[in-house]
Structure formats: C-alpha cells, structure tokens
Amino acid sequence: MADLAHIAWRMVEHDKGLLAIDESVDTCNRRFAALGIPETIEMRRAWRELIVTTPDLERWIGAVILSDETIRQTTSSGASFVSVLDRAEILAGIKVDEGTIMLAGHPDEKITEGLDGLRGRLAAYVEMGARFAKWRGVIVIGPTLPSRGCLEGNAMMLARYAAICQQDGLVPVVEPEVLMKGAHNLARDAEVTEAILHAFFRHADEQGVVLEAMILKPNMVLPGTDCAVQAGVDAVADATVNALLHTVPAAVPGVAFLSGGQPAELASVRLNAMNNRFRGRMPWQLAFSFARAIQQPALEIWAGRDDRTAAAQASIAHRAMCNHAARRGGYDAAVEAALPGDSHDGQ
C-alpha cells in the first residue's frame, strides 16, 4: 500500500493533472463524425498517438487514462503507447468499468457494470504497464432523483472496485459523476454531490479501501444546464470546495475534477478560482482529470489531417499548461494567450 500511495501522490504532484483519453469507441466515433473524421480504428489510433506524443506533455500532465483499445495500440513506429508515456515519466492508467445499464427497479437511473471478471482483467492490464485504474458511476438529478437505491448501489460498486484494485496492485481513480443535465440549481447539485460522496466513503471504509492510495475524480458542483440561473465562477468555486470539505477525508491525496462537458476555458477559470479562494484550507491536492476540456479544441484543429498534427499538439499542450497554472491559482488572460513554454507556465 505504501507503493500505491506513492503512485497516487505522483499522479497529482508538482501541480500536474490527469489527461483522460479513455472514451469508448462509440463516444470517440460520435466526436469524429461531428467533424467529418473517418470513424475507423486507424484514425482513433492516429488521434491517440498525436496526444501521447505531444512534446513536453510531462511538464503539465502526471498521468494519462487509456481505454482497452488504446492501451493495446502503438505509434506508427511500433512503440506501445504505454512505453511512450513511461519514457516521459507519465503514469499510464486504464478505464476498467464496462459502461452503464439501467438500474433494475429504478426507472431512469443507471448502475455501472464490470465487477465480474475484474481481477483477471486487472492482472492483464498490470502486465501491459498500467499503474492505476478508473471506474465511473453516473448519478442523474431529476424531480424525484436520485433515489437512495441508486446512490447506495453506485457507491457500493465504486468501493468494491477500489478495494479490488488495491488488492491487485493498482491505484483506483474513483469517479462518481453527478451529470450536468437538468434544471436543478446549484444548491441541489451540491446536495446530491455530497450525498454520493458520503455514501462512497462510508462504503469505502466498510470495504477496507486505503484512502491514501486512491484518487477521487468528482464533478464540479454546477447548476443544471437547463437551470434559469447559472451561478458565477466564485459561487461555483465555493459550492464545490465546501461540498468536498464536508465529505472527503484528509487522507485522500488528490481530488482531480472531471470536466463533464464544460467549455475548456471555463473549466480552467473555475479550477483557478477554487485554488485561489481556498488556498491553504484544503487537505488534499485540488487537480484536474479533464478529457474534452483538453482534447476538444485540438480535435477540431486536427480534424483528421496529418498536416495539422503539430498545431493540434500545440493546443493540447496549451490547455494542459493553462490547467497546470489554474492548479496554482495563476491562470489569467496572460496565461490563456501564452504559448506552451512561455514563462507564464511556471516551469
């Protein structure tokens, strides 16, 4: 467990964050289709190669989450993606859940599958070089949702997954995501976020999860996308960090937010506000584990064209640099306008 705790700390040390490139094939294909990119395994491989070979990525990113397809892929020169990340001293991880299904007895709510056969899959991923894993649970807010059954079911699954990972030598990244979709306000989102976090940590204690050897990947507390009142940056920062202070034990080394579909710059602004307003008051590292908020601008630049690879990589580096600055509370207009490698990145 001491080794796993060290790995967990490495994932978020030096103001770095996680980069998630673990989208399912269907999700990746939908994003390709929207930009007219061929929906093929080779184009997915080329896109992920572009990401993992981004120059200087290790300055801002400490770990990368891969999918089952991606962890098995290689660069055009034949090097495995894991080996490319390892040479850059970036930790490689793997998404191990098998997606969501409808929760029996609870219409409109979901539970995540994947515990069956998990230990065998983890052993194979360890052989491939994975050092951590990720599991996502999904919570929907509605007029009568979430139900107690949904909260408890997802919390138990997350806790069992985390315990199995630690037993088999991987750091668990625990992702209980309260979705942004809905008309709920900021206070309701905070209430539900606290409820799922309370439930998870209660089950984690019962299941023997070692808190020092895990990373939490929660949503930011936000009003629903259909809410008539969209909270300002400071209100979001206060609601989010207060929810974490109410629920997340100090032993957890890092809290790395998912972006959940937020615009790239807004995700950076909100993370920056949290680290500014609560400086010195948080017992854990407050980091990022973004996917779309780092990838999407670059994907739109690349659009499947080899001649745009360098420009797309510059975009990935730029967004990673901006979020690295936000971790220190140093993200501003100058950083947003800077190029990777400028003095604004603090390296």
mmCIF file of C-alpha atoms in Angstrom:
data_model
loop_
_atom_site.group_PDB
_atom_site.id
_atom_site.type_symbol
_atom_site.label_atom_id
_atom_site.label_comp_id
_atom_site.label_asym_id
_atom_site.label_seq_id
_atom_site.Cartn_x
_atom_site.Cartn_y
_atom_site.Cartn_z
ATOM 1 C CA MET A 1 0.000 0.000 0.000
ATOM 2 C CA ALA A 2 2.947 2.325 0.566
ATOM 3 C CA ASP A 3 3.898 1.857 -3.085
ATOM 4 C CA LEU A 4 0.334 2.580 -4.217
ATOM 5 C CA ALA A 5 0.176 5.666 -2.019
ATOM 6 C CA HIS A 6 3.387 6.901 -3.658
ATOM 7 C CA ILE A 7 1.915 6.349 -7.126
ATOM 8 C CA ALA A 8 -1.260 8.212 -6.148
ATOM 9 C CA TRP A 9 0.802 11.145 -4.963
ATOM 10 C CA ARG A 10 2.889 11.151 -8.146
ATOM 11 C CA MET A 11 -0.281 11.480 -10.204
ATOM 12 C CA VAL A 12 -1.011 14.939 -8.796
ATOM 13 C CA GLU A 13 2.317 16.290 -7.534
ATOM 14 C CA HIS A 14 4.059 19.393 -8.914
ATOM 15 C CA ASP A 15 0.724 20.997 -9.837
ATOM 16 C CA LYS A 16 0.156 18.404 -12.573
ATOM 17 C CA GLY A 17 -3.107 16.756 -13.530
ATOM 18 C CA LEU A 18 -4.549 13.772 -15.357
ATOM 19 C CA LEU A 19 -5.483 13.622 -19.030
ATOM 20 C CA ALA A 20 -8.360 11.271 -19.857
ATOM 21 C CA ILE A 21 -8.286 9.689 -23.316
ATOM 22 C CA ASP A 22 -10.416 6.731 -22.292
ATOM 23 C CA GLU A 23 -13.582 7.460 -24.272
ATOM 24 C CA SER A 24 -15.406 4.408 -25.559
ATOM 25 C CA VAL A 25 -15.249 3.590 -29.252
ATOM 26 C CA ASP A 26 -18.831 4.813 -29.691
ATOM 27 C CA THR A 27 -18.144 8.118 -27.946
ATOM 28 C CA CYS A 28 -14.958 8.733 -29.884
ATOM 29 C CA ASN A 29 -16.716 7.899 -33.146
ATOM 30 C CA ARG A 30 -19.513 10.366 -32.393
ATOM 31 C CA ARG A 31 -16.981 13.137 -31.905
ATOM 32 C CA PHE A 32 -15.209 12.141 -35.107
ATOM 33 C CA ALA A 33 -18.478 12.077 -37.043
ATOM 34 C CA ALA A 34 -19.323 15.622 -35.927
ATOM 35 C CA LEU A 35 -16.083 16.815 -37.558
ATOM 36 C CA GLY A 36 -16.161 14.587 -40.627
ATOM 37 C CA ILE A 37 -13.295 12.378 -39.442
ATOM 38 C CA PRO A 38 -13.466 8.730 -40.643
ATOM 39 C CA GLU A 39 -14.714 6.516 -37.816
ATOM 40 C CA THR A 40 -12.039 3.838 -38.071
ATOM 41 C CA ILE A 41 -9.674 2.138 -35.672
ATOM 42 C CA GLU A 42 -6.715 3.625 -37.543
ATOM 43 C CA MET A 43 -7.996 7.179 -37.167
ATOM 44 C CA ARG A 44 -8.632 6.595 -33.459
ATOM 45 C CA ARG A 45 -5.098 5.240 -33.143
ATOM 46 C CA ALA A 46 -3.668 8.243 -35.004
ATOM 47 C CA TRP A 47 -5.590 10.664 -32.778
ATOM 48 C CA ARG A 48 -4.380 8.991 -29.582
ATOM 49 C CA GLU A 49 -0.814 8.850 -30.934
ATOM 50 C CA LEU A 50 -0.991 12.589 -31.542
ATOM 51 C CA ILE A 51 -1.957 13.082 -27.900
ATOM 52 C CA VAL A 52 0.588 10.817 -26.192
ATOM 53 C CA THR A 53 3.462 12.126 -28.318
ATOM 54 C CA THR A 54 2.697 15.797 -27.634
ATOM 55 C CA PRO A 55 6.058 17.456 -26.884
ATOM 56 C CA ASP A 56 6.658 18.377 -23.228
ATOM 57 C CA LEU A 57 3.332 16.918 -22.100
ATOM 58 C CA GLU A 58 5.030 15.667 -18.937
ATOM 59 C CA ARG A 59 5.536 19.254 -17.747
ATOM 60 C CA TRP A 60 1.823 19.597 -17.026
ATOM 61 C CA ILE A 61 0.380 16.060 -17.017
ATOM 62 C CA GLY A 62 1.307 13.409 -14.463
ATOM 63 C CA ALA A 63 -0.934 10.576 -15.648
ATOM 64 C CA VAL A 64 -2.999 9.551 -18.674
ATOM 65 C CA ILE A 65 -6.115 7.353 -18.565
ATOM 66 C CA LEU A 66 -6.357 4.943 -21.515
ATOM 67 C CA SER A 67 -9.152 2.731 -22.823
ATOM 68 C CA ASP A 68 -8.905 -1.001 -23.518
ATOM 69 C CA GLU A 69 -8.433 -0.265 -27.216
ATOM 70 C CA THR A 70 -5.818 2.417 -26.647
ATOM 71 C CA ILE A 71 -3.636 0.590 -24.122
ATOM 72 C CA ARG A 72 -3.082 -2.096 -26.758
ATOM 73 C CA GLN A 73 -2.140 0.319 -29.543
ATOM 74 C CA THR A 74 1.238 1.509 -30.801
ATOM 75 C CA THR A 75 2.640 4.535 -32.531
ATOM 76 C CA SER A 76 3.310 4.458 -36.278
ATOM 77 C CA SER A 77 6.899 3.493 -35.425
ATOM 78 C CA GLY A 78 5.758 0.477 -33.394
ATOM 79 C CA ALA A 79 6.228 1.761 -29.824
ATOM 80 C CA SER A 80 3.406 0.987 -27.426
ATOM 81 C CA PHE A 81 1.563 3.998 -26.073
ATOM 82 C CA VAL A 82 2.393 2.839 -22.540
ATOM 83 C CA SER A 83 6.113 2.822 -23.328
ATOM 84 C CA VAL A 84 5.883 6.321 -24.827
ATOM 85 C CA LEU A 85 4.249 7.592 -21.649
ATOM 86 C CA ASP A 86 6.727 5.708 -19.468
ATOM 87 C CA ARG A 87 9.693 7.324 -21.219
ATOM 88 C CA ALA A 88 8.129 10.700 -20.487
ATOM 89 C CA GLU A 89 7.637 9.672 -16.832
ATOM 90 C CA ILE A 90 3.864 9.923 -17.210
ATOM 91 C CA LEU A 91 1.886 7.222 -15.412
ATOM 92 C CA ALA A 92 -0.408 5.110 -17.585
ATOM 93 C CA GLY A 93 -3.823 4.044 -16.332
ATOM 94 C CA ILE A 94 -6.816 2.178 -17.677
ATOM 95 C CA LYS A 95 -10.593 2.552 -17.583
ATOM 96 C CA VAL A 96 -11.915 -0.773 -16.296
ATOM 97 C CA ASP A 97 -15.669 -0.328 -15.967
ATOM 98 C CA GLU A 98 -17.834 -1.749 -18.755
ATOM 99 C CA GLY A 99 -20.311 1.087 -19.030
ATOM 100 C CA THR A 100 -23.723 1.734 -17.541
ATOM 101 C CA ILE A 101 -27.020 -0.125 -17.745
ATOM 102 C CA MET A 102 -30.466 0.711 -16.406
ATOM 103 C CA LEU A 103 -30.704 0.080 -12.669
ATOM 104 C CA ALA A 104 -33.293 -2.635 -12.066
ATOM 105 C CA GLY A 105 -36.230 -1.351 -10.076
ATOM 106 C CA HIS A 106 -35.234 2.274 -10.583
ATOM 107 C CA PRO A 107 -36.504 3.762 -13.874
ATOM 108 C CA ASP A 108 -34.322 6.483 -15.393
ATOM 109 C CA GLU A 109 -31.307 5.619 -13.219
ATOM 110 C CA LYS A 110 -28.160 3.679 -14.047
ATOM 111 C CA ILE A 111 -25.587 1.369 -12.496
ATOM 112 C CA THR A 112 -22.116 0.575 -13.804
ATOM 113 C CA GLU A 113 -21.119 -2.945 -14.858
ATOM 114 C CA GLY A 114 -17.709 -4.574 -14.768
ATOM 115 C CA LEU A 115 -17.002 -6.260 -11.427
ATOM 116 C CA ASP A 116 -17.415 -9.741 -12.917
ATOM 117 C CA GLY A 117 -14.004 -10.884 -14.113
ATOM 118 C CA LEU A 118 -12.357 -7.652 -12.973
ATOM 119 C CA ARG A 119 -9.436 -9.303 -11.208
ATOM 120 C CA GLY A 120 -8.385 -11.180 -14.336
ATOM 121 C CA ARG A 121 -8.607 -8.004 -16.431
ATOM 122 C CA LEU A 122 -6.590 -6.052 -13.863
ATOM 123 C CA ALA A 123 -3.803 -8.636 -13.941
ATOM 124 C CA ALA A 124 -3.606 -8.303 -17.727
ATOM 125 C CA TYR A 125 -3.501 -4.500 -17.534
ATOM 126 C CA VAL A 126 -0.735 -4.617 -14.918
ATOM 127 C CA GLU A 127 1.252 -6.780 -17.350
ATOM 128 C CA MET A 128 0.727 -4.104 -20.011
ATOM 129 C CA GLY A 129 2.170 -1.456 -17.694
ATOM 130 C CA ALA A 130 -0.898 0.168 -16.128
ATOM 131 C CA ARG A 131 -0.275 1.717 -12.717
ATOM 132 C CA PHE A 132 -3.803 2.835 -11.905
ATOM 133 C CA ALA A 133 -7.400 2.217 -12.975
ATOM 134 C CA LYS A 134 -10.595 4.247 -13.303
ATOM 135 C CA TRP A 135 -14.285 3.447 -12.731
ATOM 136 C CA ARG A 136 -17.197 5.833 -13.418
ATOM 137 C CA GLY A 137 -20.566 5.861 -11.713
ATOM 138 C CA VAL A 138 -23.353 8.092 -13.073
ATOM 139 C CA ILE A 139 -25.888 9.992 -10.997
ATOM 140 C CA VAL A 140 -28.801 11.864 -12.615
ATOM 141 C CA ILE A 141 -30.709 14.660 -10.882
ATOM 142 C CA GLY A 142 -34.456 14.939 -11.519
ATOM 143 C CA PRO A 143 -37.614 15.948 -9.658
ATOM 144 C CA THR A 144 -37.524 12.692 -7.676
ATOM 145 C CA LEU A 145 -33.973 11.589 -8.479
ATOM 146 C CA PRO A 146 -31.554 10.318 -7.424
ATOM 147 C CA SER A 147 -33.094 7.550 -5.373
ATOM 148 C CA ARG A 148 -31.439 6.130 -2.278
ATOM 149 C CA GLY A 149 -31.081 2.849 -4.155
ATOM 150 C CA CYS A 150 -29.142 4.491 -6.975
ATOM 151 C CA LEU A 151 -26.803 6.343 -4.618
ATOM 152 C CA GLU A 152 -26.121 3.287 -2.480
ATOM 153 C CA GLY A 153 -25.767 0.919 -5.439
ATOM 154 C CA ASN A 154 -23.241 3.096 -7.241
ATOM 155 C CA ALA A 155 -21.345 3.877 -4.042
ATOM 156 C CA MET A 156 -21.020 0.180 -3.221
ATOM 157 C CA MET A 157 -19.816 -0.663 -6.750
ATOM 158 C CA LEU A 158 -17.205 2.111 -6.603
ATOM 159 C CA ALA A 159 -15.985 0.907 -3.215
ATOM 160 C CA ARG A 160 -15.747 -2.735 -4.294
ATOM 161 C CA TYR A 161 -13.881 -1.720 -7.443
ATOM 162 C CA ALA A 162 -11.443 0.387 -5.385
ATOM 163 C CA ALA A 163 -10.765 -2.431 -2.914
ATOM 164 C CA ILE A 164 -10.152 -4.952 -5.720
ATOM 165 C CA CYS A 165 -7.786 -2.566 -7.499
ATOM 166 C CA GLN A 166 -5.707 -2.019 -4.393
ATOM 167 C CA GLN A 167 -5.573 -5.736 -3.674
ATOM 168 C CA ASP A 168 -4.294 -6.336 -7.204
ATOM 169 C CA GLY A 169 -1.701 -3.565 -7.224
ATOM 170 C CA LEU A 170 -3.406 -0.617 -8.943
ATOM 171 C CA VAL A 171 -4.360 2.806 -7.616
ATOM 172 C CA PRO A 172 -8.129 3.286 -8.042
ATOM 173 C CA VAL A 173 -9.382 6.533 -9.523
ATOM 174 C CA VAL A 174 -12.958 6.810 -8.259
ATOM 175 C CA GLU A 175 -15.347 8.789 -10.486
ATOM 176 C CA PRO A 176 -18.834 9.401 -9.065
ATOM 177 C CA GLU A 177 -20.228 11.808 -11.670
ATOM 178 C CA VAL A 178 -23.338 13.865 -10.987
ATOM 179 C CA LEU A 179 -24.398 14.819 -14.510
ATOM 180 C CA MET A 180 -24.854 18.452 -15.531
ATOM 181 C CA LYS A 181 -28.026 17.751 -17.497
ATOM 182 C CA GLY A 182 -31.201 19.030 -15.842
ATOM 183 C CA ALA A 183 -32.939 22.096 -14.448
ATOM 184 C CA HIS A 184 -31.618 21.775 -10.878
ATOM 185 C CA ASN A 185 -29.947 24.731 -9.183
ATOM 186 C CA LEU A 186 -26.506 25.000 -7.589
ATOM 187 C CA ALA A 187 -27.713 24.117 -4.099
ATOM 188 C CA ARG A 188 -29.425 20.936 -5.323
ATOM 189 C CA ASP A 189 -26.303 19.849 -7.175
ATOM 190 C CA ALA A 190 -24.259 20.405 -4.011
ATOM 191 C CA GLU A 191 -26.743 18.329 -2.005
ATOM 192 C CA VAL A 192 -26.571 15.380 -4.414
ATOM 193 C CA THR A 193 -22.786 15.617 -4.799
ATOM 194 C CA GLU A 194 -22.390 15.464 -1.041
ATOM 195 C CA ALA A 195 -24.813 12.536 -0.828
ATOM 196 C CA ILE A 196 -22.889 10.341 -3.281
ATOM 197 C CA LEU A 197 -19.534 11.244 -1.728
ATOM 198 C CA HIS A 198 -20.791 10.499 1.793
ATOM 199 C CA ALA A 199 -22.137 7.161 0.561
ATOM 200 C CA PHE A 200 -18.933 6.236 -1.246
ATOM 201 C CA PHE A 201 -16.605 6.966 1.652
ATOM 202 C CA ARG A 202 -18.873 5.086 4.066
ATOM 203 C CA HIS A 203 -18.759 2.028 1.795
ATOM 204 C CA ALA A 204 -15.025 2.524 1.195
ATOM 205 C CA ASP A 205 -14.442 2.295 4.938
ATOM 206 C CA GLU A 206 -16.557 -0.848 5.159
ATOM 207 C CA GLN A 207 -14.719 -2.435 2.223
ATOM 208 C CA GLY A 208 -11.231 -1.649 3.559
ATOM 209 C CA VAL A 209 -10.192 0.868 0.918
ATOM 210 C CA VAL A 210 -6.928 2.601 1.843
ATOM 211 C CA LEU A 211 -7.662 6.292 1.307
ATOM 212 C CA GLU A 212 -4.014 7.278 0.923
ATOM 213 C CA ALA A 213 -3.800 5.012 -2.141
ATOM 214 C CA MET A 214 -6.692 6.371 -4.229
ATOM 215 C CA ILE A 215 -7.618 9.454 -6.248
ATOM 216 C CA LEU A 216 -11.109 10.957 -6.275
ATOM 217 C CA LYS A 217 -12.423 12.199 -9.642
ATOM 218 C CA PRO A 218 -15.690 14.068 -8.918
ATOM 219 C CA ASN A 219 -17.768 16.571 -10.818
ATOM 220 C CA MET A 220 -17.600 20.256 -10.028
ATOM 221 C CA VAL A 221 -20.769 21.487 -8.317
ATOM 222 C CA LEU A 222 -22.737 23.271 -11.038
ATOM 223 C CA PRO A 223 -26.333 24.272 -11.753
ATOM 224 C CA GLY A 224 -28.001 22.079 -14.355
ATOM 225 C CA THR A 225 -27.601 23.059 -17.979
ATOM 226 C CA ASP A 226 -31.328 23.909 -18.127
ATOM 227 C CA CYS A 227 -31.356 25.940 -14.919
ATOM 228 C CA ALA A 228 -32.557 29.513 -15.421
ATOM 229 C CA VAL A 229 -29.894 30.855 -13.040
ATOM 230 C CA GLN A 230 -26.319 29.973 -13.950
ATOM 231 C CA ALA A 231 -24.028 30.586 -10.989
ATOM 232 C CA GLY A 232 -20.933 32.758 -11.271
ATOM 233 C CA VAL A 233 -17.378 31.469 -11.023
ATOM 234 C CA ASP A 234 -16.901 32.309 -7.343
ATOM 235 C CA ALA A 235 -20.225 30.736 -6.367
ATOM 236 C CA VAL A 236 -19.273 27.525 -8.191
ATOM 237 C CA ALA A 237 -15.860 27.514 -6.528
ATOM 238 C CA ASP A 238 -17.350 27.964 -3.058
ATOM 239 C CA ALA A 239 -20.092 25.374 -3.544
ATOM 240 C CA THR A 240 -17.677 22.813 -4.950
ATOM 241 C CA VAL A 241 -14.905 23.075 -2.386
ATOM 242 C CA ASN A 242 -17.324 23.291 0.529
ATOM 243 C CA ALA A 243 -19.004 20.085 -0.685
ATOM 244 C CA LEU A 244 -15.604 18.403 -0.742
ATOM 245 C CA LEU A 245 -14.631 19.738 2.686
ATOM 246 C CA HIS A 246 -17.877 18.294 4.060
ATOM 247 C CA THR A 247 -17.279 14.818 2.644
ATOM 248 C CA VAL A 248 -13.724 13.950 1.509
ATOM 249 C CA PRO A 249 -11.324 12.693 4.203
ATOM 250 C CA ALA A 250 -7.988 14.450 4.511
ATOM 251 C CA ALA A 251 -6.149 11.167 3.877
ATOM 252 C CA VAL A 252 -7.115 11.236 0.184
ATOM 253 C CA PRO A 253 -4.056 12.656 -1.629
ATOM 254 C CA GLY A 254 -5.794 14.218 -4.593
ATOM 255 C CA VAL A 255 -9.154 15.394 -5.923
ATOM 256 C CA ALA A 256 -8.978 15.610 -9.736
ATOM 257 C CA PHE A 257 -12.094 17.062 -11.313
ATOM 258 C CA LEU A 258 -13.707 15.704 -14.440
ATOM 259 C CA SER A 259 -14.709 18.415 -16.909
ATOM 260 C CA GLY A 260 -18.123 16.920 -17.701
ATOM 261 C CA GLY A 261 -18.643 18.834 -20.913
ATOM 262 C CA GLN A 262 -17.677 22.287 -19.631
ATOM 263 C CA PRO A 263 -16.089 24.650 -22.175
ATOM 264 C CA ALA A 264 -12.301 24.393 -21.972
ATOM 265 C CA GLU A 265 -11.582 27.906 -20.764
ATOM 266 C CA LEU A 266 -14.440 27.940 -18.253
ATOM 267 C CA ALA A 267 -13.194 24.698 -16.678
ATOM 268 C CA SER A 268 -9.786 26.357 -16.202
ATOM 269 C CA VAL A 269 -11.342 29.524 -14.765
ATOM 270 C CA ARG A 270 -13.373 27.554 -12.222
ATOM 271 C CA LEU A 271 -10.422 25.399 -11.137
ATOM 272 C CA ASN A 272 -8.316 28.537 -10.768
ATOM 273 C CA ALA A 273 -10.942 30.194 -8.559
ATOM 274 C CA MET A 274 -11.084 27.180 -6.250
ATOM 275 C CA ASN A 275 -7.329 27.106 -5.767
ATOM 276 C CA ASN A 276 -7.254 30.855 -5.161
ATOM 277 C CA ARG A 277 -10.203 31.172 -2.803
ATOM 278 C CA PHE A 278 -9.321 28.127 -0.689
ATOM 279 C CA ARG A 279 -5.535 28.348 -0.695
ATOM 280 C CA GLY A 280 -4.130 26.770 2.472
ATOM 281 C CA ARG A 281 -7.542 25.469 3.556
ATOM 282 C CA MET A 282 -7.674 22.183 1.622
ATOM 283 C CA PRO A 283 -6.078 18.980 2.968
ATOM 284 C CA TRP A 284 -5.790 17.371 -0.491
ATOM 285 C CA GLN A 285 -4.318 18.433 -3.822
ATOM 286 C CA LEU A 286 -7.039 20.020 -5.976
ATOM 287 C CA ALA A 287 -6.230 18.938 -9.530
ATOM 288 C CA PHE A 288 -7.868 18.130 -12.851
ATOM 289 C CA SER A 289 -8.630 14.980 -14.826
ATOM 290 C CA PHE A 290 -10.040 16.518 -17.970
ATOM 291 C CA ALA A 291 -10.946 14.870 -21.276
ATOM 292 C CA ARG A 292 -12.961 17.134 -23.563
ATOM 293 C CA ALA A 293 -11.736 20.315 -21.862
ATOM 294 C CA ILE A 294 -8.232 19.475 -23.113
ATOM 295 C CA GLN A 295 -8.963 17.368 -26.197
ATOM 296 C CA GLN A 296 -11.846 19.102 -27.971
ATOM 297 C CA PRO A 297 -10.053 22.278 -29.153
ATOM 298 C CA ALA A 298 -7.218 20.130 -30.513
ATOM 299 C CA LEU A 299 -9.583 17.652 -32.162
ATOM 300 C CA GLU A 300 -11.276 20.496 -34.025
ATOM 301 C CA ILE A 301 -7.883 21.736 -35.231
ATOM 302 C CA TRP A 302 -6.673 18.289 -36.302
ATOM 303 C CA ALA A 303 -9.886 17.115 -37.996
ATOM 304 C CA GLY A 304 -8.079 14.003 -39.211
ATOM 305 C CA ARG A 305 -5.419 15.855 -41.228
ATOM 306 C CA ASP A 306 -1.741 14.931 -40.831
ATOM 307 C CA ASP A 307 -0.627 18.441 -41.761
ATOM 308 C CA ARG A 308 -2.421 19.796 -38.682
ATOM 309 C CA THR A 309 -0.782 17.440 -36.173
ATOM 310 C CA ALA A 310 1.707 19.977 -34.833
ATOM 311 C CA ALA A 311 -0.981 22.651 -34.397
ATOM 312 C CA ALA A 312 -3.256 20.177 -32.594
ATOM 313 C CA GLN A 313 -0.428 19.111 -30.288
ATOM 314 C CA ALA A 314 0.276 22.763 -29.508
ATOM 315 C CA SER A 315 -3.374 23.124 -28.500
ATOM 316 C CA ILE A 316 -3.185 20.107 -26.177
ATOM 317 C CA ALA A 317 -0.018 21.460 -24.582
ATOM 318 C CA HIS A 318 -1.614 24.879 -24.204
ATOM 319 C CA ARG A 319 -4.730 23.613 -22.426
ATOM 320 C CA ALA A 320 -2.619 21.367 -20.184
ATOM 321 C CA MET A 321 -0.423 24.369 -19.355
ATOM 322 C CA CYS A 322 -3.486 26.512 -18.562
ATOM 323 C CA ASN A 323 -4.870 23.908 -16.162
ATOM 324 C CA HIS A 324 -1.438 23.482 -14.583
ATOM 325 C CA ALA A 325 -1.490 27.246 -13.931
ATOM 326 C CA ALA A 326 -5.043 27.005 -12.563
ATOM 327 C CA ARG A 327 -3.848 24.498 -10.003
ATOM 328 C CA ARG A 328 -1.612 27.236 -8.573
ATOM 329 C CA GLY A 329 -4.299 29.911 -8.846
ATOM 330 C CA GLY A 330 -2.221 31.547 -11.558
ATOM 331 C CA TYR A 331 -4.472 31.196 -14.585
ATOM 332 C CA ASP A 332 -5.420 34.502 -16.210
ATOM 333 C CA ALA A 333 -5.741 36.178 -19.590
ATOM 334 C CA ALA A 334 -1.968 36.300 -19.995
ATOM 335 C CA VAL A 335 -1.667 32.555 -19.472
ATOM 336 C CA GLU A 336 -4.547 31.911 -21.866
ATOM 337 C CA ALA A 337 -2.754 33.991 -24.509
ATOM 338 C CA ALA A 338 0.656 32.439 -23.859
ATOM 339 C CA LEU A 339 2.342 29.675 -25.788
ATOM 340 C CA PRO A 340 3.492 26.485 -24.042
ATOM 341 C CA GLY A 341 6.986 27.100 -22.781
ATOM 342 C CA ASP A 342 6.419 30.801 -22.071
ATOM 343 C CA SER A 343 7.328 31.995 -18.599
ATOM 344 C CA HIS A 344 3.634 32.012 -17.608
ATOM 345 C CA ASP A 345 3.604 28.250 -17.167
ATOM 346 C CA GLY A 346 5.731 28.480 -14.050
ATOM 347 C CA GLN A 347 8.212 25.826 -15.141
#
